[in-house]
Short mmCIF file of N, CA and C and ligand atoms in Angstrom, two decimals:
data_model
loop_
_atom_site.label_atom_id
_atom_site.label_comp_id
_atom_site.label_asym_id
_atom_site.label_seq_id
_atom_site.Cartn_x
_atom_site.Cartn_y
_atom_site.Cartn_z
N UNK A 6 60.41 73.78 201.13
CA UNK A 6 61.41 74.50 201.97
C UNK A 6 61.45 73.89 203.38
N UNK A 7 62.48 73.08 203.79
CA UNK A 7 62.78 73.06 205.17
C UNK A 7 62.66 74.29 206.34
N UNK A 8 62.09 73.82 207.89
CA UNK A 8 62.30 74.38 208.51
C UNK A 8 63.53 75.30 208.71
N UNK A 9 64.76 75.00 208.61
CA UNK A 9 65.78 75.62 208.44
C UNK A 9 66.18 76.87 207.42
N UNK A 10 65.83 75.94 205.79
CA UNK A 10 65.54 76.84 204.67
C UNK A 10 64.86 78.11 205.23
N UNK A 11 63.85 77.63 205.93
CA UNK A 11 63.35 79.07 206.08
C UNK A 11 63.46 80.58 207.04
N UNK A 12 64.14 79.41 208.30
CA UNK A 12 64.83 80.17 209.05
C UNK A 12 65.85 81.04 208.34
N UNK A 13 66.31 80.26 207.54
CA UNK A 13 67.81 81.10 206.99
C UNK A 13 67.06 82.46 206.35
N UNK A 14 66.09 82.36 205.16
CA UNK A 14 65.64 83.08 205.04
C UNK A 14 65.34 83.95 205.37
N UNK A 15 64.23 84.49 206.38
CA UNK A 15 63.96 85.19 207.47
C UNK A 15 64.73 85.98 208.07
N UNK A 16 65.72 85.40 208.05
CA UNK A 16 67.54 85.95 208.65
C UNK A 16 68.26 86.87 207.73
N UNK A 17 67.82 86.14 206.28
CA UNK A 17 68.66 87.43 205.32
C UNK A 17 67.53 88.68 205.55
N UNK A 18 66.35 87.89 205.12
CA UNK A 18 65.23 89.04 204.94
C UNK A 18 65.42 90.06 205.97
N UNK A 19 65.75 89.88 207.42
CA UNK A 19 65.49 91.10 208.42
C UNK A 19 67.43 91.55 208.51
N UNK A 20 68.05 90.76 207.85
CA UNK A 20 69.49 91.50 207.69
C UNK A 20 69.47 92.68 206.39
N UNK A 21 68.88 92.41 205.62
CA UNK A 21 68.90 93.11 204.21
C UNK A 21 68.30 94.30 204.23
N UNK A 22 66.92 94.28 205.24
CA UNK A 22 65.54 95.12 204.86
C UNK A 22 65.75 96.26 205.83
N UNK A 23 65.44 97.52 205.24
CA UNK A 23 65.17 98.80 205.97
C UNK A 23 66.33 99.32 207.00
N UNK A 24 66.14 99.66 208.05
CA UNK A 24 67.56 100.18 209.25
C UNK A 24 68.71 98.92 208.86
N UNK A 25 68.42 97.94 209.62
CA UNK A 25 69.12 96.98 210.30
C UNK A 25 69.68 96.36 208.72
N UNK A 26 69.70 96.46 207.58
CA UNK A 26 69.48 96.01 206.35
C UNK A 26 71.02 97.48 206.27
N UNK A 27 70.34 99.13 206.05
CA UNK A 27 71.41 99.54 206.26
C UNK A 27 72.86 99.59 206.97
N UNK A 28 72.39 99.08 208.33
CA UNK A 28 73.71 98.82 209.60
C UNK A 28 74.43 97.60 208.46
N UNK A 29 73.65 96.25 208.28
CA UNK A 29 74.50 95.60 207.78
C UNK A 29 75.24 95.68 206.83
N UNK A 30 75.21 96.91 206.03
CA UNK A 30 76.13 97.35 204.83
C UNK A 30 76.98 98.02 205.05
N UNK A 31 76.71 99.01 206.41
CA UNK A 31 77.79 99.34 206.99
C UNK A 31 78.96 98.83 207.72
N UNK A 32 78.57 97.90 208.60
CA UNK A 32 79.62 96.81 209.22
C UNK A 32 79.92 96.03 207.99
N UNK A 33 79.53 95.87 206.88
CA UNK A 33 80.46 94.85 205.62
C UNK A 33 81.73 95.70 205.46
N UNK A 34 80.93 97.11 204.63
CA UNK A 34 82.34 98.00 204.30
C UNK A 34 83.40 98.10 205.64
N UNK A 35 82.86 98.43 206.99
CA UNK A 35 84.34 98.65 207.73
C UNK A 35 84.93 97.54 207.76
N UNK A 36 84.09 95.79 208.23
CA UNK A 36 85.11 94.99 207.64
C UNK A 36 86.29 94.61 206.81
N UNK A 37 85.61 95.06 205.60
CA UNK A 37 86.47 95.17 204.37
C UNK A 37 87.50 95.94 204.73
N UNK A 38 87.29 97.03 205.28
CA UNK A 38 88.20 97.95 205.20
C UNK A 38 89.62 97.31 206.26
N UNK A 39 88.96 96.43 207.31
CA UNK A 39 90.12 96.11 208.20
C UNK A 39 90.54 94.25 207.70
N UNK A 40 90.06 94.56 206.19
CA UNK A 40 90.49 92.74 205.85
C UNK A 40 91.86 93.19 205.74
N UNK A 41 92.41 91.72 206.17
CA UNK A 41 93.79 91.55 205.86
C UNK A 41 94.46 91.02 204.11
N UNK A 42 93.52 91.13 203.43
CA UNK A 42 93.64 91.27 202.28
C UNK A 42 94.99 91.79 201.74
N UNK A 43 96.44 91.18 201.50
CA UNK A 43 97.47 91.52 200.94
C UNK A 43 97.42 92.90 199.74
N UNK A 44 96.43 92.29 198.84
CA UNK A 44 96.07 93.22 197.54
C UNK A 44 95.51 94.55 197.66
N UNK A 45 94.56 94.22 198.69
CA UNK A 45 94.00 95.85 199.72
C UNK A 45 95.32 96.78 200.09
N UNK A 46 96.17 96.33 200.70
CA UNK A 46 97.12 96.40 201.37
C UNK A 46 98.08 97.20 200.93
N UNK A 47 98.25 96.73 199.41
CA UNK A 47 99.39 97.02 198.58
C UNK A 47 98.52 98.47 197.65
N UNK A 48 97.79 98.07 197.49
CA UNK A 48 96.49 99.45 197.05
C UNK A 48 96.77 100.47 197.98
N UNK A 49 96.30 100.17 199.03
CA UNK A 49 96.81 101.40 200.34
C UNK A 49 97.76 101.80 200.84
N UNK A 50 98.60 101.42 200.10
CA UNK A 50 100.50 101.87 200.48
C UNK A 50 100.64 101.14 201.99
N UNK A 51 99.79 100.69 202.65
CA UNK A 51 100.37 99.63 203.65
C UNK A 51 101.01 98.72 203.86
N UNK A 52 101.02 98.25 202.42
CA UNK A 52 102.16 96.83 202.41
C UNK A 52 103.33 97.16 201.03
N UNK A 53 104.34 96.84 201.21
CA UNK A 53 105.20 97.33 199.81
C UNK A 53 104.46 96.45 198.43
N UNK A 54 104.97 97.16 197.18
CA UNK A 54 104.50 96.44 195.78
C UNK A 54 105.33 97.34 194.97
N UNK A 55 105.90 96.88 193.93
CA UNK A 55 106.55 97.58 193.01
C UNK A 55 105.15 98.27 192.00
N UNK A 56 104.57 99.23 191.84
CA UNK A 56 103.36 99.77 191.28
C UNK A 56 103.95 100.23 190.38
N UNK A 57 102.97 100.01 188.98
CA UNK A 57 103.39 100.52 187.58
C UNK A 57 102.18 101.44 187.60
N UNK A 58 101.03 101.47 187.52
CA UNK A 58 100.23 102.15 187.56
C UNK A 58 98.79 102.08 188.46
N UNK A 59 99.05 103.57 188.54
CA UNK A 59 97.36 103.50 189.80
C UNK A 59 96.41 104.29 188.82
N UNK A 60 94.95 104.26 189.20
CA UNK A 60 94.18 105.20 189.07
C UNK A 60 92.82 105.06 190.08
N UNK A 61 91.60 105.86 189.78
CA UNK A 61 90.89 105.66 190.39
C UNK A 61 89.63 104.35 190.85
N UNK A 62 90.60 103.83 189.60
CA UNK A 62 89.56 102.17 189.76
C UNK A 62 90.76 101.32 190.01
N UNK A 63 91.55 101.23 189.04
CA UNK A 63 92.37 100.11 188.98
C UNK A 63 93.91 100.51 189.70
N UNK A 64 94.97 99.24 190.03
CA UNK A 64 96.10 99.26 190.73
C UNK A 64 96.86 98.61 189.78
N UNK A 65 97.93 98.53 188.83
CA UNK A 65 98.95 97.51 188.61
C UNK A 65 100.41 97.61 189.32
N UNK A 66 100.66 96.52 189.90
CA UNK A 66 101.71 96.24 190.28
C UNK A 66 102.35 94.72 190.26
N UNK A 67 104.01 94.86 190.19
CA UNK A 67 104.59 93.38 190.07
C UNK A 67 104.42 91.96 190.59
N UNK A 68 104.04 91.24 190.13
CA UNK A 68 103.69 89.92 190.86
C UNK A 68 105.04 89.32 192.02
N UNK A 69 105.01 89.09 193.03
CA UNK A 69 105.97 89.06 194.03
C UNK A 69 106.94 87.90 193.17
N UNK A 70 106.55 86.78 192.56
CA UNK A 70 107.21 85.55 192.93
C UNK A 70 106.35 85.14 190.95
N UNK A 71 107.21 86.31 190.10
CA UNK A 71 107.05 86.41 188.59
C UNK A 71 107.53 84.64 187.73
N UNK A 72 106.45 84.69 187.23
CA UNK A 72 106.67 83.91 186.44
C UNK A 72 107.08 83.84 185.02
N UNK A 73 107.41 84.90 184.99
CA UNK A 73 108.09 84.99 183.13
C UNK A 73 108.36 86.79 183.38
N UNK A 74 109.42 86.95 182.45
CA UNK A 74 110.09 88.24 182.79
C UNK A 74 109.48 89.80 182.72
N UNK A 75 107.96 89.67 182.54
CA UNK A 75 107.61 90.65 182.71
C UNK A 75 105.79 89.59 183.19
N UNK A 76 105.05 90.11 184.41
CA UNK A 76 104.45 89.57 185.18
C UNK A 76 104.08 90.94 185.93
N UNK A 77 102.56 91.16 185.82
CA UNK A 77 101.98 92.25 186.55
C UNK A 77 100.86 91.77 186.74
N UNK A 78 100.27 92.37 187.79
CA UNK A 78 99.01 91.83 188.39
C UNK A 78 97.83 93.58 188.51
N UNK A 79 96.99 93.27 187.58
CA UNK A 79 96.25 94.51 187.48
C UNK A 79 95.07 93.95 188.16
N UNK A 80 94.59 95.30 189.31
CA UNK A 80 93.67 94.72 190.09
C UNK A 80 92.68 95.55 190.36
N UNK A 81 91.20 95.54 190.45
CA UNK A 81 90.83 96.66 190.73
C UNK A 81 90.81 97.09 192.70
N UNK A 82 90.70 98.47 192.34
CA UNK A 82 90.84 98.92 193.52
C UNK A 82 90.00 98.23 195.05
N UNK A 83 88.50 98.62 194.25
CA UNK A 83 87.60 98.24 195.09
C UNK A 83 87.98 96.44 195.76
N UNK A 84 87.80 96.11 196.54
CA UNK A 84 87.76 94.50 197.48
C UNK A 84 86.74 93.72 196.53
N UNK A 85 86.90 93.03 195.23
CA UNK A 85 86.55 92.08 194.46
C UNK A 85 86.89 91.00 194.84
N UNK A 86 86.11 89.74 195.86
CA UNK A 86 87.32 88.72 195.91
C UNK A 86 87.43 87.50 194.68
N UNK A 87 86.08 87.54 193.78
CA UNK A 87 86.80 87.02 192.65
C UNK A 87 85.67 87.00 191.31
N UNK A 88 86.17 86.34 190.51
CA UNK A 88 84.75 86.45 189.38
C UNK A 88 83.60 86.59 189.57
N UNK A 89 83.72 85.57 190.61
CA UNK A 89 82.26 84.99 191.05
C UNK A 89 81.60 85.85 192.03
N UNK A 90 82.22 87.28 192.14
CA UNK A 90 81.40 87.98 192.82
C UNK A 90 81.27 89.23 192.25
N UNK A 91 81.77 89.15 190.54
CA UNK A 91 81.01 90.68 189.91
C UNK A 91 79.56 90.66 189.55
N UNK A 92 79.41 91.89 189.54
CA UNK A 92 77.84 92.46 189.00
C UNK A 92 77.96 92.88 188.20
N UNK A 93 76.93 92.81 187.48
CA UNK A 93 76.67 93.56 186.47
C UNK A 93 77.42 95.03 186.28
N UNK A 94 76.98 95.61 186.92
CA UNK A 94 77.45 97.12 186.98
C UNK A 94 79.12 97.09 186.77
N UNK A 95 79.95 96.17 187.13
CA UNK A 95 80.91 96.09 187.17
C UNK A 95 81.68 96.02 185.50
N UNK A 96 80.52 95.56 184.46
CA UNK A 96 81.35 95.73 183.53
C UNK A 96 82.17 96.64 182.92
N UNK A 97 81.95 97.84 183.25
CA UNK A 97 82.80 98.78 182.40
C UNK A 97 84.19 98.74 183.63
N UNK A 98 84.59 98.35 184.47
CA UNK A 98 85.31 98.21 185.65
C UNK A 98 86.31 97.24 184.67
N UNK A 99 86.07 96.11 184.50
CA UNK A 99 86.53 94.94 183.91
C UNK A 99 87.29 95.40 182.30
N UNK A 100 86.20 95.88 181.79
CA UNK A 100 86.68 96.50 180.59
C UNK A 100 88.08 97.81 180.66
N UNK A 101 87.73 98.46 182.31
CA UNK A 101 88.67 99.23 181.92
C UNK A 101 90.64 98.06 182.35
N UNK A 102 90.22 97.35 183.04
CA UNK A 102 91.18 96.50 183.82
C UNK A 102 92.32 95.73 182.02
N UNK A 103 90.97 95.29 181.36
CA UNK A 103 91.84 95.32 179.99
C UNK A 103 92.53 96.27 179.05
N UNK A 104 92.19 97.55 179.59
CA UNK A 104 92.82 98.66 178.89
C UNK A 104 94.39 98.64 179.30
N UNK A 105 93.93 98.17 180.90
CA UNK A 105 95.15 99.30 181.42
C UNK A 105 96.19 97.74 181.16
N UNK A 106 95.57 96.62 180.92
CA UNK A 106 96.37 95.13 180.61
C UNK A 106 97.39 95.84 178.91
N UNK A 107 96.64 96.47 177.87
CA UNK A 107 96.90 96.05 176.83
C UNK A 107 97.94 97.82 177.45
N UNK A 108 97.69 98.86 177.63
CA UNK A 108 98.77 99.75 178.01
C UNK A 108 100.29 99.63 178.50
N UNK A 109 99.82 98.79 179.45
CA UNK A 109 100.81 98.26 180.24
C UNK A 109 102.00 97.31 179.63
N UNK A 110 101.42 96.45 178.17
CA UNK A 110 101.65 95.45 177.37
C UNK A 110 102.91 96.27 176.48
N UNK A 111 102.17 97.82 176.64
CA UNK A 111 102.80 98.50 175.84
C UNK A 111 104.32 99.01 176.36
N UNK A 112 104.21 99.61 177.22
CA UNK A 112 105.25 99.79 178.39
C UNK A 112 106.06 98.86 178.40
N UNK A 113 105.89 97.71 178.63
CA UNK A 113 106.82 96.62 179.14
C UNK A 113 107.54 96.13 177.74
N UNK A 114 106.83 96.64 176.40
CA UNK A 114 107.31 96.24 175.34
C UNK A 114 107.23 94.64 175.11
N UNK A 115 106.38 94.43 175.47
CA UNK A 115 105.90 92.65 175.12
C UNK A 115 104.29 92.71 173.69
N UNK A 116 104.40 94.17 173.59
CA UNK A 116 103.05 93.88 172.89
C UNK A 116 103.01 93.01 171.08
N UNK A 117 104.10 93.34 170.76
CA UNK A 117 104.69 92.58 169.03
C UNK A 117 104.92 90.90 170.20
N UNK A 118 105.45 90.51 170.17
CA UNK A 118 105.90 89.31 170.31
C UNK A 118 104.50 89.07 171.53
N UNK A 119 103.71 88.93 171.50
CA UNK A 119 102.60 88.82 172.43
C UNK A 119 102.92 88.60 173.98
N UNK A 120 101.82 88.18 174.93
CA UNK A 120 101.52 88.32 176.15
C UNK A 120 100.39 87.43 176.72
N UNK A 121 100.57 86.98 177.92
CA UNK A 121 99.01 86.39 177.93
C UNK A 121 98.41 86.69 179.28
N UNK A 122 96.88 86.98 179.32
CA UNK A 122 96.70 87.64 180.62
C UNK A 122 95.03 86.22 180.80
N UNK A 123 95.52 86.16 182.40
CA UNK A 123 95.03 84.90 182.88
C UNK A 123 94.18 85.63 184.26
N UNK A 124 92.58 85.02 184.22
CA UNK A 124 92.48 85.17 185.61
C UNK A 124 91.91 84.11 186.13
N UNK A 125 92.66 83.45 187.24
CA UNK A 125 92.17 82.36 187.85
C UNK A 125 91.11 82.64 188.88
N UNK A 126 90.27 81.77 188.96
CA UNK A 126 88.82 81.94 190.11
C UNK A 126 88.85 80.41 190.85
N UNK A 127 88.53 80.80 192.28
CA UNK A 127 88.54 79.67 192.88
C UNK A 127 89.51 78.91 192.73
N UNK A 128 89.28 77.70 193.99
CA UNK A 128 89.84 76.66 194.44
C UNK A 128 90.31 75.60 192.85
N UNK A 129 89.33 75.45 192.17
CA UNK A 129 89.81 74.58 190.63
C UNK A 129 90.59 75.64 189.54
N UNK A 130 90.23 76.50 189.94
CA UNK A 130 91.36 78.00 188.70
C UNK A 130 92.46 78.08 189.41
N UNK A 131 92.93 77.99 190.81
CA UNK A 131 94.31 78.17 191.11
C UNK A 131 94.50 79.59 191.58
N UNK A 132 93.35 79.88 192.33
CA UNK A 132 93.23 81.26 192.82
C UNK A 132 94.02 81.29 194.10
N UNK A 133 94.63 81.81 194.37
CA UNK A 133 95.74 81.92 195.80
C UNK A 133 95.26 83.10 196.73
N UNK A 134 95.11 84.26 195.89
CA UNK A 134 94.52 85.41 196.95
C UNK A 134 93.22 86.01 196.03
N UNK A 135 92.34 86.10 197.61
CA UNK A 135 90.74 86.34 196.73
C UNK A 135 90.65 87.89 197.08
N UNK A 136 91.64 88.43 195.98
CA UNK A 136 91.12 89.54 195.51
C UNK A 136 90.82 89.66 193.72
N UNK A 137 90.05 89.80 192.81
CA UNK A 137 90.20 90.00 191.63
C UNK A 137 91.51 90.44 191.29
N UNK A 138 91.52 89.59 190.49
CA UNK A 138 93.31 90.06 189.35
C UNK A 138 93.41 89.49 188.26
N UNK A 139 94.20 90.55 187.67
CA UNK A 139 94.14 90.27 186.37
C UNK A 139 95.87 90.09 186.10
N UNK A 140 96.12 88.98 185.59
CA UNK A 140 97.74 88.76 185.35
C UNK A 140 98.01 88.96 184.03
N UNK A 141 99.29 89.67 183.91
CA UNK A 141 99.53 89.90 182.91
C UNK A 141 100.91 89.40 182.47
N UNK A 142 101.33 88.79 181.53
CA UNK A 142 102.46 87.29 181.48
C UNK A 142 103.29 87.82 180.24
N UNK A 143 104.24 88.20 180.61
CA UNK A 143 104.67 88.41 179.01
C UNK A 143 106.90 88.18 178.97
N UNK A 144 106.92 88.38 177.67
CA UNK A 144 109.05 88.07 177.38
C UNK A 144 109.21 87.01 177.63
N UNK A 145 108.47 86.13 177.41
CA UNK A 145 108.84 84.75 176.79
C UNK A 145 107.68 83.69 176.29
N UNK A 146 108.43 83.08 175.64
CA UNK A 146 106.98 82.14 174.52
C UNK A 146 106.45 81.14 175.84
N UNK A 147 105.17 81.66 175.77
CA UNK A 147 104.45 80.60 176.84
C UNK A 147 104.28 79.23 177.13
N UNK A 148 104.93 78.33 177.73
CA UNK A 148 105.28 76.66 177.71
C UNK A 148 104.41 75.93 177.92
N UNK A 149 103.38 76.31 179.08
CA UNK A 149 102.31 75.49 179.42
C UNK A 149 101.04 75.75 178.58
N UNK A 150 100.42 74.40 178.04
CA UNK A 150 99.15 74.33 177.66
C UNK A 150 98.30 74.61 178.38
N UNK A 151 97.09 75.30 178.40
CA UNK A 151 96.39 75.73 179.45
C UNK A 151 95.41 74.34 179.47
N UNK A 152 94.92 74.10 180.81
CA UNK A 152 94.13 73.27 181.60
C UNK A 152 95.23 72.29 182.19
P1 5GP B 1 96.56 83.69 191.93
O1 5GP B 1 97.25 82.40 192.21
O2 5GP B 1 95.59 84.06 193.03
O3 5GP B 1 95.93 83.79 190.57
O4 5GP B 1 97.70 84.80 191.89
C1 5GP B 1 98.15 85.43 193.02
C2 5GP B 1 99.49 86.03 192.64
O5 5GP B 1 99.82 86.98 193.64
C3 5GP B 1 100.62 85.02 192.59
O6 5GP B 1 101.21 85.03 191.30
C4 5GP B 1 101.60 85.49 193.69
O7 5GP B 1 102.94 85.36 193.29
C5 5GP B 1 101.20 86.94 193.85
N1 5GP B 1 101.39 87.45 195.20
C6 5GP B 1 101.04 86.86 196.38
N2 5GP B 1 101.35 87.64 197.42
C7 5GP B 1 101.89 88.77 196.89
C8 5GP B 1 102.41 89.96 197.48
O8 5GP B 1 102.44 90.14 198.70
N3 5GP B 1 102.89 90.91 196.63
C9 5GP B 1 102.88 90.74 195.26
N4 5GP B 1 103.36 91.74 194.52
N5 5GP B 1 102.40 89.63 194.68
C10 5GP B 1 101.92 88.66 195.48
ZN1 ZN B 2 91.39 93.03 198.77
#
């Protein structure tokens, strides 16, 4: 471990641990709360979104700038900014995000002639805004090969 390595260390250790460990979980959440996060935004009735469905975890609403004639973006509520930052605990979260995908499938009447639901992560997936989302693609036969 480098001098540095360990500095850094030391740094999480007395950010994480006991009081000052609590403060820092507190200043994360009000952060969050004042991110400029578009998807936050549209969750909180602060920014417009055409919304198909809310509940207490999850948000679906229309993708601004649709790519095939029915295009929804199911998201969960909570500030996820992308794969790469679920937990564990989060699975039944995820699981419910596919419910409300294959519901929604239903609604829009794309579920017989299928649908395809994509989530990009990061800079190489084609992630644009780092909030978790789940896209949902459907009313017309899909053109692009994926990769
Ligand atoms: P990503 O590229 O991150 O997988 O997908 C982000 C999606 O969000 C894009 O399809 C984009 O069109 C959509 N989007 C970006 N900004 C807004 C917005 O302000 N409102 C809505 N409804 N969709 C948005
Ligand atoms: Zn957000």
């Amino acid at each position: 471990m480098t001098r540095w390595d360990e500095k850094q260390a030391r740094l999480r250790a007395f950010l994480t641990h006991g009081a000052v460990g609590d403060l820092t979980v507190a200043l994360l959440r009000s952060l969050a709360k004042m991110s400029p996060c578009i998807f936050c935004k549209i969750i909180r009735g602060e920014a417009p979104g055409a919304i198909l469905y809310r509940d207490e975890q999850v948000t679906a609403f229309r993708d601004a700038h649709p790519a095939a004639p029915v295009h929804i973006l199911i998201v969960p509520n909570r500030h996820i900014a992308s794969l790469n930052d679920l937990e564990i605990e989060d699975e039944p979260l995820i699981g419910h995000l596919f419910s409300v995908a294959k519901q929604l499938a239903g609604q829009e009447g794309v579920q017989e002639n299928g649908f395809r639901l994509i989530v990009n992560t990061g800079a190489h997936g084609g992630q644009t805004v780092p909030h978790l989302h789940l896209h949902l693609i459907g009313g017309q036969r899909m053109r692009h090969p994926m990769g």
